[in-house]
Short mmCIF file of C-alpha atoms and ligand atoms in Angstrom, two decimals:
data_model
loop_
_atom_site.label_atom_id
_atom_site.label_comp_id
_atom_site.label_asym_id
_atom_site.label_seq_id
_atom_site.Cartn_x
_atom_site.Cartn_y
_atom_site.Cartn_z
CA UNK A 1 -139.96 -160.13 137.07
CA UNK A 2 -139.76 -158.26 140.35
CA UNK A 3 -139.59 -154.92 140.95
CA UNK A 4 -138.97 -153.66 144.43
CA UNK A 5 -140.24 -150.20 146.38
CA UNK A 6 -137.11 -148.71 146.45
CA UNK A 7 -133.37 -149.45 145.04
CA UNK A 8 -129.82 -147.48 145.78
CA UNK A 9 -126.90 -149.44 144.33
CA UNK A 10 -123.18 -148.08 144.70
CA UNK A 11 -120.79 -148.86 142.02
CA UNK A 12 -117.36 -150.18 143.01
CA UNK A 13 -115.58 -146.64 141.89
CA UNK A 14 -118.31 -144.71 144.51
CA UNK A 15 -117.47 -147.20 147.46
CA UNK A 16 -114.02 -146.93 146.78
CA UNK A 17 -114.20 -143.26 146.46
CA UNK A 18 -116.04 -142.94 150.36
CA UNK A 19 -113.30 -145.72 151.70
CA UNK A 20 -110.58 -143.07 150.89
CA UNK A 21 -112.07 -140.10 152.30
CA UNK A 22 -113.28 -142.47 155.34
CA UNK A 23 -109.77 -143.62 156.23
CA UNK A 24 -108.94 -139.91 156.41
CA UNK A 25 -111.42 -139.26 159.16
CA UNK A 26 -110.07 -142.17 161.20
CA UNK A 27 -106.91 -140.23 161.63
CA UNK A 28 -108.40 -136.79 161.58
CA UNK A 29 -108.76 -134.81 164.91
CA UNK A 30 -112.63 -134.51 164.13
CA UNK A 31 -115.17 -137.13 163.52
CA UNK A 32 -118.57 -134.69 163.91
CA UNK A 33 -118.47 -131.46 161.61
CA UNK A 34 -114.68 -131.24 160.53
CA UNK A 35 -112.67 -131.04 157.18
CA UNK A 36 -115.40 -133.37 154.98
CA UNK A 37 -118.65 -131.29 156.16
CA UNK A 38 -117.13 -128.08 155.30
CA UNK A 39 -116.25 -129.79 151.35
CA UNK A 40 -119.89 -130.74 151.49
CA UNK A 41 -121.40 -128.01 152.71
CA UNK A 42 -119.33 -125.66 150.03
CA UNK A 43 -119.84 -128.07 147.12
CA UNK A 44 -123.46 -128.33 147.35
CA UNK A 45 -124.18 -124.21 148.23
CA UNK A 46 -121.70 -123.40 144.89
CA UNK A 47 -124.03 -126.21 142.68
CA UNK A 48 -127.44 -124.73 144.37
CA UNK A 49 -126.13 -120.99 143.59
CA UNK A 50 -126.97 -120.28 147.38
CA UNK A 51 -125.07 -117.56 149.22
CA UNK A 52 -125.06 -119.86 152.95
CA UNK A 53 -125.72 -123.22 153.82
CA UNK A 54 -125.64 -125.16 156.66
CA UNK A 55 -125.73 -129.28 156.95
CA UNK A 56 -127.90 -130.47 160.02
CA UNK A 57 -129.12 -134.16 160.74
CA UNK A 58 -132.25 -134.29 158.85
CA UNK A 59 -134.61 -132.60 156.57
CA UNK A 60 -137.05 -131.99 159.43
CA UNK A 61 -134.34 -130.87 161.64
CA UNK A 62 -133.59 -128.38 158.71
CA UNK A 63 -137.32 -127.03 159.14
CA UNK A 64 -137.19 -126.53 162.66
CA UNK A 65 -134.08 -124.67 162.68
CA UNK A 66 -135.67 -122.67 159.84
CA UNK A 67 -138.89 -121.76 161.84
CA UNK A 68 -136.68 -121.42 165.04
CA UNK A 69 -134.59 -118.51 163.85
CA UNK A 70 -137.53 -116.80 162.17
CA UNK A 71 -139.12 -117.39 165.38
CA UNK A 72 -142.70 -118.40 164.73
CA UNK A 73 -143.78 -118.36 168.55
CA UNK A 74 -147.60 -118.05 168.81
CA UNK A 75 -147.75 -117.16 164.98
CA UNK A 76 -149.41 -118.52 162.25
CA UNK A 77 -147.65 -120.49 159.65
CA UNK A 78 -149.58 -121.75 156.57
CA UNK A 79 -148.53 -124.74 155.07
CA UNK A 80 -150.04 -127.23 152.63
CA UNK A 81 -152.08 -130.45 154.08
CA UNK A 82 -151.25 -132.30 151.25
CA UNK A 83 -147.27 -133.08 152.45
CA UNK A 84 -145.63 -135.37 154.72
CA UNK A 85 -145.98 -134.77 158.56
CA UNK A 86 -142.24 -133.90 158.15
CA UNK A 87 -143.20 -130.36 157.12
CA UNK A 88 -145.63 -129.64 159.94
CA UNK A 89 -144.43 -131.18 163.19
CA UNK A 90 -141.27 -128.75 163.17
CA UNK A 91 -143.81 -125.59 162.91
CA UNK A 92 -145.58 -127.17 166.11
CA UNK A 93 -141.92 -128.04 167.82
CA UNK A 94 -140.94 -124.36 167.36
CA UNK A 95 -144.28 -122.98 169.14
CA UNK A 96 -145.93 -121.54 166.40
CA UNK A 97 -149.16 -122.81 164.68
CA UNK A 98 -149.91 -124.51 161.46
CA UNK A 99 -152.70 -123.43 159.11
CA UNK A 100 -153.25 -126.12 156.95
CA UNK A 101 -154.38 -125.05 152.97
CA UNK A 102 -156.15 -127.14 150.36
CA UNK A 103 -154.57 -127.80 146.90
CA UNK A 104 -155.41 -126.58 143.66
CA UNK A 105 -157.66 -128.03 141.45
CA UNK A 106 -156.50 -131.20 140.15
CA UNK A 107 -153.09 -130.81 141.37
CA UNK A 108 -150.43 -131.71 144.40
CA UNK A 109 -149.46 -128.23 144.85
CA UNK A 110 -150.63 -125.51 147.69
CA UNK A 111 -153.28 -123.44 146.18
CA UNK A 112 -152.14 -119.62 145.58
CA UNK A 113 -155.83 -118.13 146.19
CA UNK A 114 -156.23 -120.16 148.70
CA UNK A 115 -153.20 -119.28 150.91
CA UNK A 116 -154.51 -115.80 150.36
CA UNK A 117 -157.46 -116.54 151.94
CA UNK A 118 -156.18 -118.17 154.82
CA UNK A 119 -153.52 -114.75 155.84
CA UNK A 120 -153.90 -113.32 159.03
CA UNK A 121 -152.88 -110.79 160.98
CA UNK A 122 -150.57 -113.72 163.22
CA UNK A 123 -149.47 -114.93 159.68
CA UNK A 124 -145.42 -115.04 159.72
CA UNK A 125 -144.53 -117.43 156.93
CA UNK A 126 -145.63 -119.18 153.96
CA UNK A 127 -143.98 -122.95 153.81
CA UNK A 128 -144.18 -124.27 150.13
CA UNK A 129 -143.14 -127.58 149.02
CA UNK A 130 -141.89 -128.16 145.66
CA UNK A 131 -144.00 -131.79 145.31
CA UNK A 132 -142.17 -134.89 143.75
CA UNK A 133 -139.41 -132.01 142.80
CA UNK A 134 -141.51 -129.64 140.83
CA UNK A 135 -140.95 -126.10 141.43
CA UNK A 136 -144.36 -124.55 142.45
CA UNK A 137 -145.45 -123.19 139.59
CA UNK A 138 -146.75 -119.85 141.19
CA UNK A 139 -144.03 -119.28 142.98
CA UNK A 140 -143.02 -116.22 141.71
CA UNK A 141 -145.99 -114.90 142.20
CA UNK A 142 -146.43 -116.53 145.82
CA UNK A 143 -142.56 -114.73 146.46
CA UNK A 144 -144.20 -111.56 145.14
CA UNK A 145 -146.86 -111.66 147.53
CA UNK A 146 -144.60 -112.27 150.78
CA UNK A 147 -142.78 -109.56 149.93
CA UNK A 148 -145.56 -107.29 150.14
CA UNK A 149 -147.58 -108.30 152.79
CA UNK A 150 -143.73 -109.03 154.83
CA UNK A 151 -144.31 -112.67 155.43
CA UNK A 152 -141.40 -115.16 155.36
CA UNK A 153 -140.99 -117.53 152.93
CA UNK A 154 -139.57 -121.19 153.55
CA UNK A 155 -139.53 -123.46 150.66
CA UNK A 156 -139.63 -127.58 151.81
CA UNK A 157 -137.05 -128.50 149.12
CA UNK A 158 -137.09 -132.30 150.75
CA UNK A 159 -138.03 -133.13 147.13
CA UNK A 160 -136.34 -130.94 144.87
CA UNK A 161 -132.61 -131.01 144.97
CA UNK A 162 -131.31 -128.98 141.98
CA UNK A 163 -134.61 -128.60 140.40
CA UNK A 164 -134.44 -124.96 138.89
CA UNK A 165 -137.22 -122.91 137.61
CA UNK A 166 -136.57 -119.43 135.75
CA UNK A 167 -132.73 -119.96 136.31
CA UNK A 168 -133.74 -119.83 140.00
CA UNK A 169 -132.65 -123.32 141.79
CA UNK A 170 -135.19 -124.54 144.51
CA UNK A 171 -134.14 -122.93 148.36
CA UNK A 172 -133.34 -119.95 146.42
CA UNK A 173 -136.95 -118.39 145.72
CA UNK A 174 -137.35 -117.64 149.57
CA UNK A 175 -135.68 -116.72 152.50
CA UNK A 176 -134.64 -120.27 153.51
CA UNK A 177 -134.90 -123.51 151.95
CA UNK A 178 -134.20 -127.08 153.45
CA UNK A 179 -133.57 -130.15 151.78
CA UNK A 180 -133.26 -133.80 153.04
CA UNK A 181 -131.04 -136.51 152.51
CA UNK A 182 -133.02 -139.56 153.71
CA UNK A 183 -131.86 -142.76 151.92
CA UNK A 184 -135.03 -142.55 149.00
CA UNK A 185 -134.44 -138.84 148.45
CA UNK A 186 -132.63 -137.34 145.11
CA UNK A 187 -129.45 -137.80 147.27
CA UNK A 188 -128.36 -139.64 150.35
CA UNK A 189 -126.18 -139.26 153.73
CA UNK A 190 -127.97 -141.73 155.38
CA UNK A 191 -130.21 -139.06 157.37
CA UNK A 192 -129.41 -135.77 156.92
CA UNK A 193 -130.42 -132.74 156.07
CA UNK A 194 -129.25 -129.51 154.28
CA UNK A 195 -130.27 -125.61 154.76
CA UNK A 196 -129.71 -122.75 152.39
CA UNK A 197 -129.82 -119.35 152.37
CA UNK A 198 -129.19 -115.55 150.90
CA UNK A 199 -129.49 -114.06 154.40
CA UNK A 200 -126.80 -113.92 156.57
CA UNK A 201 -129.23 -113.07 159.96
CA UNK A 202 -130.85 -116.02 159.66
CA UNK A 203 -127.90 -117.79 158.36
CA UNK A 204 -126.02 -116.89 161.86
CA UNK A 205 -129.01 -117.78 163.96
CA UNK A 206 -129.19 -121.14 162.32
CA UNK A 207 -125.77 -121.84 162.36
CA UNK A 208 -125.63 -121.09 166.50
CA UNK A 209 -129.09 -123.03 167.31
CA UNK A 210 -127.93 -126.02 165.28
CA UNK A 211 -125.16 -126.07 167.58
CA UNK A 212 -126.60 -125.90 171.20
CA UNK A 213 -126.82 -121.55 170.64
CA UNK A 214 -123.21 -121.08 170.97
CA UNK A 215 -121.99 -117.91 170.32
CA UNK A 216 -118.87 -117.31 168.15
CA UNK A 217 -116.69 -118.01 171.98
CA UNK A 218 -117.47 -121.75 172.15
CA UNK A 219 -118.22 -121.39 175.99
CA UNK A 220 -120.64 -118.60 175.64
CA UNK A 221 -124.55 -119.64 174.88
CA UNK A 222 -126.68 -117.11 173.24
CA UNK A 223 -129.88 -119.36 172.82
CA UNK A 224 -131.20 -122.48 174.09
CA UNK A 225 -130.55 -124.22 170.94
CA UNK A 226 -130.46 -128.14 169.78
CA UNK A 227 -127.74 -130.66 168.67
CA UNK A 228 -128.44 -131.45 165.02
CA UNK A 229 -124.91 -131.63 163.62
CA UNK A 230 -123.91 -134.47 161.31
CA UNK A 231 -120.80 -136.57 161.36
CA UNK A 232 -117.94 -136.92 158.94
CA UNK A 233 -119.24 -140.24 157.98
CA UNK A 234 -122.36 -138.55 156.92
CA UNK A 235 -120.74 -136.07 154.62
CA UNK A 236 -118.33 -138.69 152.63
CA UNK A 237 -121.33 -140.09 151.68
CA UNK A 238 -123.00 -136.98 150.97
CA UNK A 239 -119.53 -136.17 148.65
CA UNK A 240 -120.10 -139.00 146.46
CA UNK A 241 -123.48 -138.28 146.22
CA UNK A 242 -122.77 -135.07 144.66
CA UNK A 243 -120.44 -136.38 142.05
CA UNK A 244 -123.28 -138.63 140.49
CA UNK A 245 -126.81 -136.81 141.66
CA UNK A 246 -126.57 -135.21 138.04
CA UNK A 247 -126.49 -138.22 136.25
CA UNK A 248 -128.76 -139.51 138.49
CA UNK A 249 -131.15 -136.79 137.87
CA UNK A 250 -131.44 -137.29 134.54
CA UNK A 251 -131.89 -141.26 134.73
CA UNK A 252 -134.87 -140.11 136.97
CA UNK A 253 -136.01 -137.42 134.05
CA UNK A 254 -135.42 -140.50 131.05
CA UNK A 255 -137.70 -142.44 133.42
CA UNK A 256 -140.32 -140.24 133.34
CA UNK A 257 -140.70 -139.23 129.83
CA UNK A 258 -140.52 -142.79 128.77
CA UNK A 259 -143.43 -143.77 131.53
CA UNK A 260 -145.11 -140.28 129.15
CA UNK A 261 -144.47 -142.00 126.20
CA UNK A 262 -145.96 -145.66 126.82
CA UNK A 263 -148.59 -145.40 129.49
CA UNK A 264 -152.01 -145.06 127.70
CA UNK A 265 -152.90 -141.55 127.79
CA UNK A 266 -156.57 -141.99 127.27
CA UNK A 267 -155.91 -143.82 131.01
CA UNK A 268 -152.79 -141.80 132.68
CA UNK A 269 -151.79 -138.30 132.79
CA UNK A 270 -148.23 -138.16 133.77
CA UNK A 271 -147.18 -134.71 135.21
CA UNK A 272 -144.46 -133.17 132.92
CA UNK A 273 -143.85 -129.21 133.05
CA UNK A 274 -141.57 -128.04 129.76
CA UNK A 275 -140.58 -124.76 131.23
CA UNK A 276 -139.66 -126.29 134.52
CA UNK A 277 -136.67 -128.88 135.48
CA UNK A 278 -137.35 -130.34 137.89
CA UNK A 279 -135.17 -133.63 140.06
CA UNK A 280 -137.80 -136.28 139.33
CA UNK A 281 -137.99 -137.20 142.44
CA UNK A 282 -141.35 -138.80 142.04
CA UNK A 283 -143.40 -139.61 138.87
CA UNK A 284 -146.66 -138.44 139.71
CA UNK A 285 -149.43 -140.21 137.45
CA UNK A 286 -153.13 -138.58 137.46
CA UNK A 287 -155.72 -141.44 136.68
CA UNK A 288 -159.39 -142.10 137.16
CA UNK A 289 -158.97 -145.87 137.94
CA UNK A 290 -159.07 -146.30 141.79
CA UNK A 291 -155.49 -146.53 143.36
CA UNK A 292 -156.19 -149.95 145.32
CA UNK A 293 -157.39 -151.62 142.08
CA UNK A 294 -153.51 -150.44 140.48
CA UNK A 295 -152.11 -151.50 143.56
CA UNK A 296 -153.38 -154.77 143.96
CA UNK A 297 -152.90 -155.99 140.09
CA UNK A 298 -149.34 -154.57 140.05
CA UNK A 299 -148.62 -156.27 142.94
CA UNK A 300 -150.28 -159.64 141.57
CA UNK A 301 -147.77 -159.15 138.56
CA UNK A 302 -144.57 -158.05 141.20
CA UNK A 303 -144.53 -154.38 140.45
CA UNK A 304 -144.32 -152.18 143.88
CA UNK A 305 -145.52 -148.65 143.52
CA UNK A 306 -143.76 -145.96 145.67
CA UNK A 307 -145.29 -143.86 147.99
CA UNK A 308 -148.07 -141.63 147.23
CA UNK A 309 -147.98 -137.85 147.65
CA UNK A 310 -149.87 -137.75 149.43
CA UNK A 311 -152.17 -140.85 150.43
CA UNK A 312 -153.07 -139.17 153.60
CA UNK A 313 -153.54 -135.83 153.60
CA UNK A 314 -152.11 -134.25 157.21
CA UNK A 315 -155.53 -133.10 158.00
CA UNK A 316 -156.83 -136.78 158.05
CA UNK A 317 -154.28 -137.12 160.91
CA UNK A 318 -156.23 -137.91 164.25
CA UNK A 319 -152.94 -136.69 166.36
CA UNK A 320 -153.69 -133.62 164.24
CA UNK A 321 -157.56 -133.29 164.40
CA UNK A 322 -156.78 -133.28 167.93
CA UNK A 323 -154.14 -130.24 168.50
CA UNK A 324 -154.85 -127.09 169.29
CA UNK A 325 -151.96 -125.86 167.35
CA UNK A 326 -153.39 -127.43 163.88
CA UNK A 327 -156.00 -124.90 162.09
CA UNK A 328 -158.18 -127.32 160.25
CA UNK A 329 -160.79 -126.48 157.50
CA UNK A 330 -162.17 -128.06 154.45
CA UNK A 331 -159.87 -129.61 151.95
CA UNK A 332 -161.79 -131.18 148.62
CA UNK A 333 -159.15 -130.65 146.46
CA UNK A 334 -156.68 -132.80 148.43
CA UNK A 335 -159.38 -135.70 149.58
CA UNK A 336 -160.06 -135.82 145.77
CA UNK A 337 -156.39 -136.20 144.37
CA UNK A 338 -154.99 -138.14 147.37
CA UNK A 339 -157.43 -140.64 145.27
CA UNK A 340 -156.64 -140.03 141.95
CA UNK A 341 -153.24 -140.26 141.42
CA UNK A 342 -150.25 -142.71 142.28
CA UNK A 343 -146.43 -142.80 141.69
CA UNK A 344 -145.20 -145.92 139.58
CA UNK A 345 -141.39 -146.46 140.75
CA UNK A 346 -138.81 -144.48 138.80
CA UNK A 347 -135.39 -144.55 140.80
CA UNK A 348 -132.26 -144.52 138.56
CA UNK A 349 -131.35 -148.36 139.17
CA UNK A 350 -134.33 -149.19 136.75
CA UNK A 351 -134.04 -150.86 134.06
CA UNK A 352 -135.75 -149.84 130.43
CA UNK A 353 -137.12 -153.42 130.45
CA UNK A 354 -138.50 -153.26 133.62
CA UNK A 355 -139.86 -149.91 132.75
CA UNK A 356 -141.74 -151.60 129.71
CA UNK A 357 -142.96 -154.05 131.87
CA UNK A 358 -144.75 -151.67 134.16
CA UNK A 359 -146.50 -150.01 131.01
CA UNK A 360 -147.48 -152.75 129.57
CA UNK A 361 -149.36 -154.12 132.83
CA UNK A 362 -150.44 -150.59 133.68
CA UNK A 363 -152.19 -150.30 130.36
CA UNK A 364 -153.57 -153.53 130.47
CA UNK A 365 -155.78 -152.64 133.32
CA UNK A 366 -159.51 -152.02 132.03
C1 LIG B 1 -138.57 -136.48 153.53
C2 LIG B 1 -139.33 -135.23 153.74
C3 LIG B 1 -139.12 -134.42 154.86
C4 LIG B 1 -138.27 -134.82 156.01
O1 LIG B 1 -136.99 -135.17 155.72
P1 LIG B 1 -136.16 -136.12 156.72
O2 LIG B 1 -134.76 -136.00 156.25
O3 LIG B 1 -136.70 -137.51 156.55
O4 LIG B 1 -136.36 -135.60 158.09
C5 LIG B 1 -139.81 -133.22 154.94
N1 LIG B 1 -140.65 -132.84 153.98
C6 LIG B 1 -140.91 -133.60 152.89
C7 LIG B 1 -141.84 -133.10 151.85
C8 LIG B 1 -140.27 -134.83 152.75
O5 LIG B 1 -140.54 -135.60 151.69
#
């Protein structure tokens, strides 16, 4: 039995369900941002309970537009340094600096004590991301203390689509939240990337730098801005996504609780939060066996794992070590779980019997 990285399978009824919208935009006056975008873009604010939203080309490109219209320039943004470069390289792009911050104890998230240690007087925002599709679990408290100290809050949602904590879906618990639609995320346009918001300032600002920083009169710029608009193409896809991501969510959360139930606790810890519900976008397995020993016997056996988060933390980075617009301290809590924990596969095209499979080899490692 083989069982690959990664898997995305369209059933006859989705294809069929793109080719109709598809041969509308043939004969449509718009093939960039037109009647399909705007469907999207409504569709998915309504399901995320957002007030705005705004599709862009990528869940980076959603970042930097974030951090552009909060304008970061020569401020300090923490950020975690156990994400993908993703998060970071759009707080660089947009001139301000990144602060890097250690996890907690034992965990993939951003510590809270930490971040508080690590404000400054140049600090303008707190980025969070909600690993594997967890909701931070202090992020009330985190929201709490940006409100106090007036520091914006940006949530990296890149994992989390529809994950909802407290009746609060993910984007919502700060002043912007982005979300990506890369082909192995929760849900696909091909790239892509989507924005949300409760503000309407920054909701404006976005909106005009996505599109060059054009005013409201087309031929008028107000900013020097960027072209990250998505096509028509882009947002069919992203329309059938939405019609299944539920269901799909739920595969993803059946996959997890069985990999709870079989693996061998005495040997695996498998992250599962009650009060939280998260999109499962990665199983995230806490072990004390070394990750290249799993590796290598589950790839003797054909059993891929997916990517680690993270395997290298972003202050391990030499492009990084080198920057002057990276703060870098000391991070033990990320060196030590980048080591301890992996991410056995659990996209929806599983199978239960390949899910058995990968317990019962897992568990047979001494
Ligand atoms: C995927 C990802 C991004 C970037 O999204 P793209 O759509 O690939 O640009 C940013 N942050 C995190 C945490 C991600 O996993």
């Amino acid at each position: 039995m083989n069982i690959p990285i990664f898997k995305l399978n369209f059933s006859k009824k989705n294809v069929e369900f793109y080719q109709s919208r598809i041969s509308k935009v043939f004969t449509s006056k718009s093939l960039s941002e037109g009647k399909f975008t705007n469907e999207f873009v409504n569709k998915f604010k309504k399901k995320n309970h957002s007030k705005y939203a705004i599709a862009c080309s990528s869940g980076t490109a959603a970042l930097q537009l974030a951090f552009e219209a909060i304008n970061i320039k020569n401020c300090e943004v923490i950020v975690p340094t156990n994400t993908f470069f993703g998060t970071v390289n759009p707080i660089i792009k947009s001139g301000g600096k990144a602060v890097l911050c250690d996890n907690e104890f034992n965990s993939p998230e951003i510590s809270f004590s930490e971040i508080k240690r690590k404000v400054t007087k140049k600090t303008k925002v707190i980025c969070v991301v909600h690993v594997g599709g967890w909701i931070h679990k202090d992020i009330l408290k985190i929201r709490s203390f940006c409100k106090k100290k007036k520091i914006y809050l940006v949530e990296d949602a890149a994992h989390a689509h529809f994950s909802n904590y407290k009746n609060t879906f993910s984007g919502n618990f700060g002043d912007i939240g982005c979300f990506s639609f890369f082909p192995t995320k929760v849900m696909t346009t091909g790239e892509g990337g989507m924005i949300v918001t409760n503000k309407l300032r920054l909701y404006k600002k976005m909106l005009s730098l996505k599109n060059f920083g054009r005013s409201s009169n087309d031929l008028i710029l107000n900013d020097i801005g960027v072209n990250f608009k998505i096509s028509e193409f882009n947002s069919c896809l992203g329309l059938v996504e939405l019609k299944r991501v539920d269901s799909r969510i739920k595969k993803r959360e059946e996959i997890t609780k069985m990999y709870k139930k079989l693996l061998d606790q005495n040997k695996y810890d498998v992250l599962f939060r009650k009060k939280s519900k998260s999109s499962h976008y990665k199983c995230l397995v806490k072990t004390k066996i070394p990750y290249l020993k799993i590796k290598k016997y589950l790839k003797k056996r054909g059993i891929n794992l997916t990517g680690k988060v993270w395997e290298i933390p972003l202050h391990k980075q030499n492009v990084f070590k080198k920057s002057k617009k990276i703060k870098i301290f000391k991070y033990p809590n990320a060196d030590e779980f980048s080591k301890k924990h992996f991410c056995p596969p659990n996209y929806p095209e599983l199978s239960l019997k390949q899910i058995q499979r990968i317990c019962k080899v897992l568990n047979s490692i001494n």
